[in-house]
CSV table of C-alpha atoms and ligand atoms in Angstrom, one decimal:
chain,number,residue,atom,x,y,z
A,3,MET,CA,27.8,-11.1,-13.4
A,4,THR,CA,25.6,-10.0,-10.2
A,5,GLN,CA,23.5,-12.8,-9.2
A,6,ARG,CA,20.1,-12.1,-9.1
A,7,LYS,CA,18.5,-11.9,-5.9
A,8,GLY,CA,15.9,-14.3,-4.2
A,9,TYR,CA,12.5,-13.4,-4.2
A,10,THR,CA,12.0,-12.0,-0.7
A,11,THR,CA,15.4,-10.2,-0.8
A,12,ALA,CA,14.6,-8.5,-4.1
A,13,SER,CA,11.2,-7.4,-3.2
A,14,ILE,CA,12.3,-6.0,0.5
A,15,HIS,CA,15.2,-4.0,-1.0
A,16,THR,CA,13.6,-2.5,-3.6
A,17,LYS,CA,15.1,0.7,-4.1
A,18,LEU,CA,12.2,4.1,-3.5
A,19,PRO,CA,12.5,5.7,-6.7
A,20,LYS,CA,13.4,8.9,-4.7
A,21,ASN,CA,14.6,9.5,-1.5
A,22,ASP,CA,12.5,10.4,0.5
A,23,ALA,CA,12.3,14.4,2.4
A,24,TYR,CA,12.3,12.4,5.8
A,25,ASN,CA,14.4,8.9,5.2
A,26,ALA,CA,11.3,6.8,5.7
A,27,LEU,CA,12.4,3.5,5.4
A,28,HIS,CA,9.2,2.6,4.3
A,29,MET,CA,7.3,3.8,1.5
A,30,PRO,CA,4.7,6.5,2.2
A,31,VAL,CA,1.0,6.5,1.0
A,32,TYR,CA,0.8,9.4,-0.7
A,33,ASP,CA,-3.2,10.1,-1.3
A,34,GLY,CA,-2.8,13.3,-3.0
A,35,VAL,CA,-4.1,13.9,-6.3
A,36,ALA,CA,-2.2,16.5,-7.9
A,37,TYR,CA,2.4,17.3,-7.9
A,38,GLU,CA,3.2,21.2,-8.6
A,39,PHE,CA,6.1,22.2,-10.6
A,40,GLU,CA,8.9,24.8,-10.4
A,41,SER,CA,8.1,26.5,-13.0
A,42,SER,CA,6.3,26.6,-16.3
A,43,GLN,CA,9.5,24.9,-18.3
A,44,ASP,CA,9.3,21.8,-15.8
A,45,ILE,CA,5.4,20.9,-16.4
A,46,GLU,CA,5.9,21.3,-20.0
A,47,ASP,CA,8.8,19.2,-19.8
A,48,ALA,CA,6.7,16.4,-17.5
A,49,PHE,CA,3.7,17.2,-20.2
A,50,MET,CA,5.9,16.3,-23.1
A,51,GLY,CA,7.0,12.7,-21.8
A,52,LYS,CA,11.0,14.9,-21.5
A,53,LYS,CA,11.3,14.2,-17.9
A,54,MET,CA,9.6,12.3,-15.4
A,55,ALA,CA,7.5,13.5,-12.9
A,56,HIS,CA,4.4,12.7,-11.4
A,57,ALA,CA,1.5,15.2,-12.8
A,58,TYR,CA,-2.1,13.7,-12.0
A,59,SER,CA,-2.6,10.5,-9.9
A,60,ARG,CA,-4.7,8.9,-12.3
A,61,THR,CA,-1.9,8.6,-14.5
A,62,SER,CA,0.9,8.0,-11.7
A,63,ASN,CA,1.4,8.3,-8.6
A,64,PRO,CA,5.0,7.7,-5.9
A,65,THR,CA,3.4,4.8,-3.9
A,66,VAL,CA,1.7,3.2,-7.2
A,67,GLU,CA,5.4,3.6,-9.2
A,68,TYR,CA,7.1,2.1,-6.2
A,69,PHE,CA,4.4,-1.0,-6.3
A,70,GLU,CA,5.7,-1.2,-10.1
A,71,LYS,CA,9.2,-1.1,-8.9
A,72,LYS,CA,8.8,-3.6,-6.4
A,73,LEU,CA,6.8,-6.0,-9.1
A,74,GLN,CA,9.7,-5.6,-11.9
A,75,SER,CA,12.3,-6.4,-9.2
A,76,VAL,CA,10.6,-9.5,-8.1
A,77,SER,CA,9.6,-11.0,-11.9
A,78,GLY,CA,12.4,-9.3,-13.5
A,79,ALA,CA,10.0,-8.0,-16.1
A,80,GLN,CA,10.8,-5.0,-18.0
A,81,GLY,CA,7.7,-2.8,-17.9
A,82,VAL,CA,5.1,-3.2,-15.3
A,83,VAL,CA,1.6,-1.2,-15.5
A,84,ALA,CA,-0.3,-1.5,-11.7
A,85,LEU,CA,-4.1,-1.0,-12.8
A,86,SER,CA,-7.3,-1.3,-10.2
A,87,SER,CA,-8.2,-4.4,-10.6
A,88,GLY,CA,-7.2,-8.4,-12.6
A,89,MET,CA,-10.2,-6.7,-15.1
A,90,ALA,CA,-8.8,-4.1,-15.6
A,91,ALA,CA,-5.4,-6.0,-16.7
A,92,ILE,CA,-6.7,-8.6,-18.8
A,93,SER,CA,-8.8,-6.1,-20.8
A,94,ASN,CA,-6.4,-3.1,-21.3
A,95,ALA,CA,-3.5,-5.5,-22.2
A,96,LEU,CA,-5.9,-6.7,-24.9
A,97,MET,CA,-7.5,-3.8,-26.0
A,98,ALA,CA,-3.6,-2.9,-26.5
A,99,LEU,CA,-2.9,-5.2,-28.6
A,100,VAL,CA,-6.1,-5.9,-30.9
A,101,GLU,CA,-7.8,-4.0,-33.4
A,102,SER,CA,-11.4,-4.1,-34.8
A,103,GLY,CA,-11.6,-6.7,-37.3
A,104,ALA,CA,-8.6,-9.1,-35.6
A,105,ASN,CA,-8.7,-12.4,-33.2
A,106,ILE,CA,-7.8,-13.8,-29.9
A,107,VAL,CA,-7.5,-16.8,-29.8
A,108,SER,CA,-8.4,-18.4,-25.9
A,109,SER,CA,-9.7,-21.2,-24.5
A,110,ASN,CA,-13.5,-21.5,-22.6
A,111,HIS,CA,-11.8,-22.7,-19.7
A,112,LEU,CA,-11.4,-19.4,-17.7
A,113,PHE,CA,-12.4,-17.4,-15.0
A,114,GLY,CA,-16.1,-16.2,-15.5
A,115,HIS,CA,-15.4,-12.4,-16.0
A,116,SER,CA,-12.7,-12.8,-18.4
A,117,TYR,CA,-14.6,-15.4,-20.0
A,118,ALA,CA,-17.7,-13.3,-20.3
A,119,LEU,CA,-15.6,-10.2,-21.5
A,120,LEU,CA,-14.2,-12.5,-24.1
A,121,LYS,CA,-17.4,-13.4,-25.2
A,122,THR,CA,-19.7,-11.2,-25.1
A,123,THR,CA,-17.9,-7.4,-24.9
A,124,LEU,CA,-15.5,-7.8,-27.0
A,125,ASP,CA,-17.4,-9.3,-29.8
A,126,HIS,CA,-19.2,-6.2,-29.8
A,127,TRP,CA,-16.0,-4.3,-30.6
A,128,GLY,CA,-15.9,-6.3,-34.0
A,129,ILE,CA,-12.9,-8.7,-32.1
A,130,GLU,CA,-13.8,-12.7,-32.4
A,131,VAL,CA,-12.2,-14.6,-29.5
A,132,ARG,CA,-11.2,-18.7,-31.0
A,133,PHE,CA,-12.1,-20.7,-27.7
A,134,VAL,CA,-9.7,-23.8,-28.0
A,135,ASP,CA,-8.5,-26.8,-25.6
A,136,MET,CA,-5.2,-25.4,-25.0
A,137,GLY,CA,-4.4,-28.6,-24.0
A,138,ASN,CA,-4.2,-30.0,-28.0
A,139,VAL,CA,-1.6,-28.6,-29.7
A,140,ASP,CA,-3.1,-29.0,-32.6
A,141,GLU,CA,-7.1,-27.3,-32.2
A,142,VAL,CA,-4.5,-24.5,-31.2
A,143,LYS,CA,-2.4,-24.5,-34.2
A,144,ALA,CA,-6.1,-24.8,-36.5
A,145,ALA,CA,-7.2,-21.5,-34.6
A,146,ILE,CA,-4.1,-19.3,-35.7
A,147,ASP,CA,-4.7,-17.3,-38.8
A,148,ASP,CA,-3.4,-13.8,-40.0
A,149,LYS,CA,-5.4,-11.7,-37.9
A,150,THR,CA,-4.8,-13.7,-34.5
A,151,ARG,CA,-2.9,-11.3,-32.9
A,152,VAL,CA,-3.0,-13.1,-29.1
A,153,LEU,CA,-2.7,-16.0,-27.6
A,154,PHE,CA,-4.2,-15.6,-24.2
A,155,PHE,CA,-5.1,-18.4,-21.5
A,156,GLU,CA,-4.3,-19.2,-17.3
A,157,THR,CA,-1.3,-20.9,-16.4
A,158,ILE,CA,-3.5,-22.8,-14.0
A,159,THR,CA,-7.3,-22.2,-14.9
A,160,ASN,CA,-9.8,-21.4,-12.1
A,161,PRO,CA,-11.2,-23.3,-11.4
A,162,GLN,CA,-11.0,-26.3,-13.1
A,163,LEU,CA,-7.2,-26.0,-12.2
A,164,GLU,CA,-6.1,-27.5,-15.9
A,165,LEU,CA,-2.2,-27.2,-16.7
A,166,VAL,CA,-1.2,-26.6,-20.2
A,167,ASP,CA,2.3,-27.1,-21.2
A,168,ILE,CA,3.3,-23.1,-21.3
A,169,LYS,CA,6.6,-23.2,-23.5
A,170,LYS,CA,4.9,-26.1,-25.6
A,171,LEU,CA,2.0,-23.1,-26.6
A,172,ALA,CA,4.2,-20.0,-26.7
A,173,ASP,CA,6.7,-21.9,-29.2
A,174,ILE,CA,3.0,-22.5,-31.5
A,175,ALA,CA,2.3,-18.5,-31.1
A,176,HIS,CA,5.8,-17.4,-31.8
A,177,GLN,CA,6.1,-19.2,-34.9
A,178,LYS,CA,3.6,-17.3,-36.3
A,179,GLN,CA,4.7,-14.2,-34.4
A,180,ILE,CA,1.6,-13.8,-31.9
A,181,ALA,CA,2.2,-12.4,-28.6
A,182,VAL,CA,1.9,-14.5,-25.2
A,183,VAL,CA,-0.2,-13.7,-23.0
A,184,VAL,CA,-1.4,-15.3,-20.2
A,185,ASP,CA,-3.4,-14.9,-16.6
A,186,SER,CA,-0.3,-15.8,-13.6
A,187,THR,CA,-3.1,-14.7,-10.7
A,188,LEU,CA,-2.8,-18.7,-9.5
A,189,THR,CA,0.9,-18.6,-10.0
A,190,PRO,CA,2.4,-15.2,-8.7
A,191,PRO,CA,6.5,-14.4,-9.3
A,192,TYR,CA,7.2,-16.5,-6.3
A,193,VAL,CA,6.7,-19.8,-8.1
A,194,PHE,CA,6.5,-18.6,-11.6
A,195,ASN,CA,9.5,-16.8,-14.0
A,196,SER,CA,6.8,-16.6,-16.7
A,197,VAL,CA,9.9,-15.2,-19.0
A,198,GLU,CA,11.4,-18.9,-19.0
A,199,PHE,CA,8.4,-20.1,-20.3
A,200,GLY,CA,8.3,-18.1,-23.1
A,201,VAL,CA,5.5,-15.7,-22.0
A,202,ASP,CA,5.6,-12.4,-22.9
A,203,VAL,CA,3.1,-10.7,-21.3
A,204,GLU,CA,1.6,-11.6,-17.7
A,205,VAL,CA,-2.0,-10.4,-16.6
A,206,MET,CA,-2.9,-10.8,-13.1
A,207,SER,CA,-5.6,-10.0,-10.6
A,208,THR,CA,-3.0,-8.8,-7.8
A,209,THR,CA,-6.6,-9.0,-5.3
A,210,LYS,CA,-5.8,-12.5,-4.7
A,211,PHE,CA,-2.2,-14.2,-3.6
A,212,ILE,CA,-0.1,-10.3,-3.5
A,213,SER,CA,-2.7,-8.1,-1.7
A,214,GLY,CA,-2.0,-10.6,1.4
A,215,GLY,CA,-5.1,-10.9,3.3
A,216,ALA,CA,-8.4,-9.7,0.8
A,217,ALA,CA,-6.9,-5.8,1.6
A,218,ALA,CA,-7.6,-4.3,-2.1
A,219,VAL,CA,-8.5,-4.9,-5.3
A,220,GLY,CA,-6.0,-4.2,-8.0
A,221,GLY,CA,-4.2,-5.9,-11.0
A,222,ALA,CA,-1.1,-5.7,-12.8
A,223,ILE,CA,0.2,-5.8,-16.6
A,224,VAL,CA,3.9,-7.3,-16.8
A,225,ASP,CA,5.9,-7.0,-20.4
A,226,ASN,CA,9.0,-9.0,-20.4
A,227,GLY,CA,10.5,-7.2,-23.2
A,228,THR,CA,10.7,-10.8,-25.0
A,229,PHE,CA,8.0,-9.7,-27.9
A,230,ASP,CA,8.7,-7.9,-31.1
A,231,TRP,CA,5.8,-5.1,-30.7
A,232,SER,CA,6.7,-4.3,-34.8
A,233,LYS,CA,4.6,-6.9,-35.7
A,234,VAL,CA,1.6,-5.7,-34.2
A,235,PRO,CA,-0.8,-3.9,-36.3
A,236,ALA,CA,-2.2,-1.7,-33.4
A,237,LEU,CA,1.0,-1.0,-31.9
A,238,SER,CA,2.6,0.1,-35.3
A,239,ASN,CA,2.3,4.2,-34.5
A,240,TRP,CA,3.9,3.1,-31.1
A,241,THR,CA,7.5,1.0,-32.2
A,242,GLU,CA,8.9,3.7,-33.8
A,243,LYS,CA,9.5,6.0,-31.0
A,244,PHE,CA,9.2,3.6,-28.2
A,245,LYS,CA,10.7,0.9,-30.0
A,246,GLU,CA,10.7,-2.6,-27.3
A,247,ASN,CA,8.6,-0.4,-24.7
A,248,ALA,CA,5.6,0.2,-27.2
A,249,PHE,CA,3.0,-2.1,-25.7
A,250,THR,CA,3.7,-0.4,-21.9
A,251,ALA,CA,3.8,2.7,-23.7
A,252,ARG,CA,0.6,2.0,-25.2
A,253,VAL,CA,-0.5,0.9,-22.3
A,254,ARG,CA,0.0,3.6,-20.2
A,255,LYS,CA,0.3,6.5,-22.4
A,256,GLU,CA,-3.6,5.6,-24.1
A,257,ILE,CA,-5.2,2.8,-23.3
A,258,PHE,CA,-4.7,3.3,-19.5
A,259,ARG,CA,-5.0,7.0,-19.5
A,260,HIS,CA,-8.1,6.6,-21.4
A,261,LEU,CA,-9.8,4.5,-19.8
A,262,GLY,CA,-8.9,5.3,-16.4
A,263,ALA,CA,-8.9,2.2,-13.9
A,264,CYS,CA,-6.1,3.8,-12.2
A,265,MET,CA,-4.6,2.1,-8.8
A,266,THR,CA,-5.0,4.1,-5.5
A,267,ALA,CA,-2.2,5.0,-3.2
A,268,HIS,CA,-3.9,3.1,-0.9
A,269,THR,CA,-4.0,0.2,-2.8
A,270,ALA,CA,-0.7,0.1,-3.5
A,271,HIS,CA,0.8,0.8,0.2
A,272,PHE,CA,-1.3,-2.3,0.8
A,273,LEU,CA,0.2,-4.7,-2.0
A,274,ASN,CA,3.9,-3.1,-1.6
A,275,LEU,CA,3.6,-5.1,2.1
A,276,GLY,CA,1.9,-8.2,0.8
A,277,LEU,CA,4.5,-8.7,-2.1
A,278,ASP,CA,7.1,-8.5,1.0
A,279,ILE,CA,5.6,-11.5,3.0
A,280,LEU,CA,4.1,-13.4,-0.2
A,281,ALA,CA,6.8,-16.2,-0.4
A,282,LEU,CA,6.1,-17.0,3.3
A,283,ARG,CA,2.1,-17.0,2.9
A,284,VAL,CA,2.8,-19.2,-0.4
A,285,ASP,CA,4.9,-21.5,1.2
A,286,ARG,CA,2.7,-22.2,4.5
A,287,CYS,CA,-0.5,-22.1,1.7
A,288,VAL,CA,0.7,-24.5,-0.1
A,289,GLU,CA,2.0,-27.0,2.4
A,290,ASN,CA,-1.7,-26.9,3.7
A,291,CYS,CA,-2.8,-27.5,0.2
A,292,VAL,CA,-0.9,-31.1,0.4
A,293,ALA,CA,-1.9,-31.8,3.8
A,294,LEU,CA,-5.7,-31.3,2.9
A,295,GLY,CA,-5.4,-32.5,-0.4
A,296,GLU,CA,-4.2,-36.0,1.5
A,297,TYR,CA,-7.0,-35.9,4.1
A,298,PHE,CA,-9.8,-34.9,1.4
A,299,VAL,CA,-8.5,-38.1,-1.2
A,300,ALA,CA,-9.1,-40.5,2.0
A,301,HIS,CA,-12.6,-39.0,2.9
A,302,GLU,CA,-15.0,-41.9,1.3
A,303,ASN,CA,-17.5,-38.9,1.2
A,304,ILE,CA,-15.4,-37.0,-1.2
A,305,THR,CA,-15.8,-38.5,-4.8
A,306,SER,CA,-12.6,-36.0,-6.4
A,307,VAL,CA,-10.0,-34.1,-5.3
A,308,SER,CA,-8.2,-31.7,-7.9
A,309,TYR,CA,-4.9,-30.0,-6.5
A,310,PRO,CA,-1.8,-29.9,-8.8
A,311,GLY,CA,0.0,-30.0,-6.0
A,312,LEU,CA,-0.8,-33.5,-4.9
A,313,LYS,CA,1.5,-36.5,-6.7
A,314,SER,CA,-2.0,-38.0,-7.9
A,315,ASP,CA,-2.8,-35.0,-9.7
A,316,PRO,CA,-2.7,-35.1,-13.4
A,317,GLY,CA,-1.0,-31.9,-13.4
A,318,TYR,CA,1.6,-32.8,-11.2
A,319,ALA,CA,4.6,-32.8,-13.3
A,320,LEU,CA,3.8,-29.5,-14.9
A,321,SER,CA,3.2,-27.9,-11.7
A,322,VAL,CA,6.9,-29.5,-10.8
A,323,LYS,CA,8.2,-28.3,-14.1
A,324,GLN,CA,6.4,-24.8,-14.5
A,325,PHE,CA,5.5,-23.7,-10.9
A,326,SER,CA,8.7,-25.1,-8.8
A,327,GLY,CA,6.2,-27.7,-7.1
A,328,LYS,CA,3.9,-24.8,-5.4
A,329,PRO,CA,0.9,-25.0,-7.5
A,330,GLY,CA,-1.5,-21.8,-5.8
A,331,GLY,CA,-3.7,-21.9,-3.0
A,332,VAL,CA,-6.8,-23.3,-4.6
A,333,MET,CA,-8.1,-26.9,-4.8
A,334,THR,CA,-11.6,-28.4,-5.7
A,335,ILE,CA,-13.5,-31.0,-4.6
A,336,ASP,CA,-16.6,-32.7,-5.8
A,337,LEU,CA,-19.5,-34.7,-3.3
A,338,ALA,CA,-22.3,-37.0,-4.2
A,339,SER,CA,-25.1,-33.6,-5.3
A,340,LYS,CA,-25.3,-30.1,-5.0
A,341,GLU,CA,-27.7,-30.9,-1.7
A,342,SER,CA,-24.7,-32.3,0.2
A,343,CYS,CA,-22.6,-29.4,-0.9
A,344,TYR,CA,-24.8,-27.0,0.5
A,345,LYS,CA,-25.2,-29.3,3.6
A,346,PHE,CA,-21.2,-29.2,4.0
A,347,MET,CA,-20.7,-26.0,3.5
A,348,ASP,CA,-23.2,-24.9,5.5
A,349,ALA,CA,-22.1,-26.8,8.4
A,350,LEU,CA,-18.3,-25.3,8.3
A,351,ASN,CA,-16.8,-22.9,11.3
A,352,ILE,CA,-13.7,-22.1,10.7
A,353,VAL,CA,-13.5,-22.2,6.4
A,354,ARG,CA,-16.2,-19.3,5.3
A,355,ARG,CA,-18.4,-19.1,2.6
A,356,ALA,CA,-17.0,-16.8,0.6
A,357,THR,CA,-15.8,-15.5,-3.3
A,358,ASN,CA,-12.3,-14.2,-3.9
A,359,LEU,CA,-9.2,-16.6,-3.7
A,360,ASN,CA,-5.8,-16.6,-1.3
A,361,ASP,CA,-7.0,-14.7,1.5
A,362,ASN,CA,-5.4,-15.5,5.0
A,363,LYS,CA,-8.4,-17.0,5.4
A,364,THR,CA,-9.8,-20.0,4.0
A,365,LEU,CA,-12.7,-19.8,1.7
A,366,ILE,CA,-15.3,-22.2,0.4
A,367,ILE,CA,-17.6,-21.6,-2.7
A,368,HIS,CA,-19.9,-23.9,-5.0
A,369,PRO,CA,-19.0,-22.0,-8.7
A,370,TRP,CA,-22.3,-23.8,-10.3
A,371,SER,CA,-24.7,-21.4,-8.1
A,372,THR,CA,-22.6,-18.5,-7.6
A,373,ILE,CA,-19.4,-17.5,-10.2
A,374,TYR,CA,-21.1,-19.2,-13.1
A,375,SER,CA,-24.6,-18.4,-12.0
A,376,GLU,CA,-25.0,-15.9,-15.2
A,377,PHE,CA,-24.2,-19.3,-17.7
A,378,CYS,CA,-26.9,-21.7,-18.8
A,379,ASP,CA,-26.3,-25.6,-17.5
A,380,GLU,CA,-24.7,-26.4,-20.9
A,381,GLU,CA,-22.4,-23.9,-21.1
A,382,LYS,CA,-21.3,-24.3,-17.8
A,383,ILE,CA,-20.6,-28.2,-18.3
A,384,GLU,CA,-18.7,-27.0,-21.5
A,385,MET,CA,-16.3,-24.7,-18.9
A,386,GLY,CA,-16.1,-27.6,-16.9
A,387,ILE,CA,-18.2,-26.5,-13.9
A,388,ARG,CA,-20.0,-29.3,-12.1
A,389,ASP,CA,-23.0,-29.4,-9.6
A,390,THR,CA,-20.6,-31.5,-7.6
A,391,MET,CA,-18.2,-28.9,-7.6
A,392,LEU,CA,-16.6,-27.0,-4.9
A,393,ARG,CA,-13.7,-24.6,-4.5
A,394,VAL,CA,-11.7,-24.3,-1.4
A,395,SER,CA,-9.2,-21.3,-1.2
A,396,VAL,CA,-7.0,-22.6,1.6
A,397,GLY,CA,-5.5,-19.8,3.7
A,398,ILE,CA,-2.7,-19.9,5.8
A,399,GLU,CA,-4.2,-20.9,9.7
A,400,GLU,CA,-2.9,-24.3,10.8
A,401,VAL,CA,-3.9,-26.9,8.7
A,402,ALA,CA,-5.1,-29.2,11.9
A,403,ASP,CA,-8.0,-26.9,12.3
A,404,LEU,CA,-8.9,-26.7,9.0
A,405,ILE,CA,-9.2,-30.7,9.0
A,406,ALA,CA,-10.7,-30.4,12.3
A,407,ASP,CA,-13.3,-28.5,10.4
A,408,PHE,CA,-13.9,-30.2,7.4
A,409,GLU,CA,-13.9,-33.4,9.5
A,410,SER,CA,-17.3,-32.6,11.3
A,411,ALA,CA,-18.8,-31.0,8.4
A,412,LEU,CA,-18.3,-33.7,6.4
A,413,ALA,CA,-19.7,-36.3,9.2
A,414,GLY,CA,-23.0,-34.3,9.0
A,415,ILE,CA,-23.7,-34.7,4.9
B,523,PLP,C1,-10.2,-12.9,-9.9
B,523,PLP,C2,-9.2,-13.5,-10.9
B,523,PLP,C3,-9.4,-12.5,-11.9
B,523,PLP,C4,-10.1,-10.9,-11.7
B,523,PLP,O1,-9.2,-10.2,-11.0
B,523,PLP,P1,-10.2,-9.0,-9.8
B,523,PLP,O2,-9.1,-8.5,-9.6
B,523,PLP,O3,-11.3,-9.3,-9.1
B,523,PLP,O4,-10.6,-8.0,-11.5
B,523,PLP,C5,-9.1,-12.6,-13.5
B,523,PLP,N1,-8.3,-14.0,-13.5
B,523,PLP,C6,-8.4,-14.6,-12.3
B,523,PLP,C7,-7.7,-16.1,-12.6
B,523,PLP,C8,-8.9,-14.6,-11.0
B,523,PLP,O5,-9.0,-15.5,-9.8
């Protein structure tokens, strides 16, 4: 048996799907729309799916295909589809698995737009979503019935930073023959081997850690090849022809193609570079988070700190078990009041006031007044958002500079 390569080796040395005409060592950006064929038979074969060939860049593109191959080689997955954003990945994946009249079991501790997609948009299409506490196994079990098609949750919730026992939840879902779909945006493949914990499909925003420096918006759907898709009514027409690839086939040939949320070649180019240096950036970011976390915990003006990489955090044991002790680069802190949060944010110089996560720059935001502003106060509280909470997305700057910036801003509140 050949030993599976390390993350970075696998990423950097993913073979180009075809030899480049100029022997380019780096995958070029194929920016065009259409691809020419030698003969009418060739174009027929391509359209009939008898021969793999690119025909039109909304349905497939060489630079995007290479990104998919890279993500496949670092994750060991069976199938990968790249899309225009994380939200496109989530919506396309769920739409491929659920039919009208069926339901999804999920949590209300989700990224705001994911929550709104489930709560509002899918509801209009006759898909019920049952929101439960993923930490409560009995609640999860009770919500599942014979119309449940998917158990959907985040590996680490954003911004509550809660961890769940993924394997335990996957076992419950699999006992009832339900697919496990997780949003693994906060825990990219370098730290999370999803197949080991029973995840069938990963959806992720590649905008965050993978893009490397917030250069491009993108998303991906990753099929681990673990679920028997013949159990899913929405895939019944697909399993006959595509067998274990039924899910990826339906996404690619129907949902993704018809909704048109394709990734551009330029985005794929940034992601190809970002994937190669992901491990270096994640390691630096986690080191910074731990150092900052310890600094915040000791500071008298900070009332609470949440980062599952800290030994004092309730998520620490699960973060070691599931994410090699590298639970991403997002942390939250609480100050005494909303006013002190604003005063503190406004006094920062190196840390930037912006949404987004896992930029190389450290970013700070007050979720209550921004990302969650469309929800009423009761809903926000139910979703674990407080008006005293700040979300810090830690970058890769030298940590002493970050601490100095936080120190002077905290002195002024
Ligand atoms: C950002 C984010 C998304 C959405 O991704 P986009 O690329 O912005 O569409 C989904 N889930 C989580 C956890 C995120 O942080």
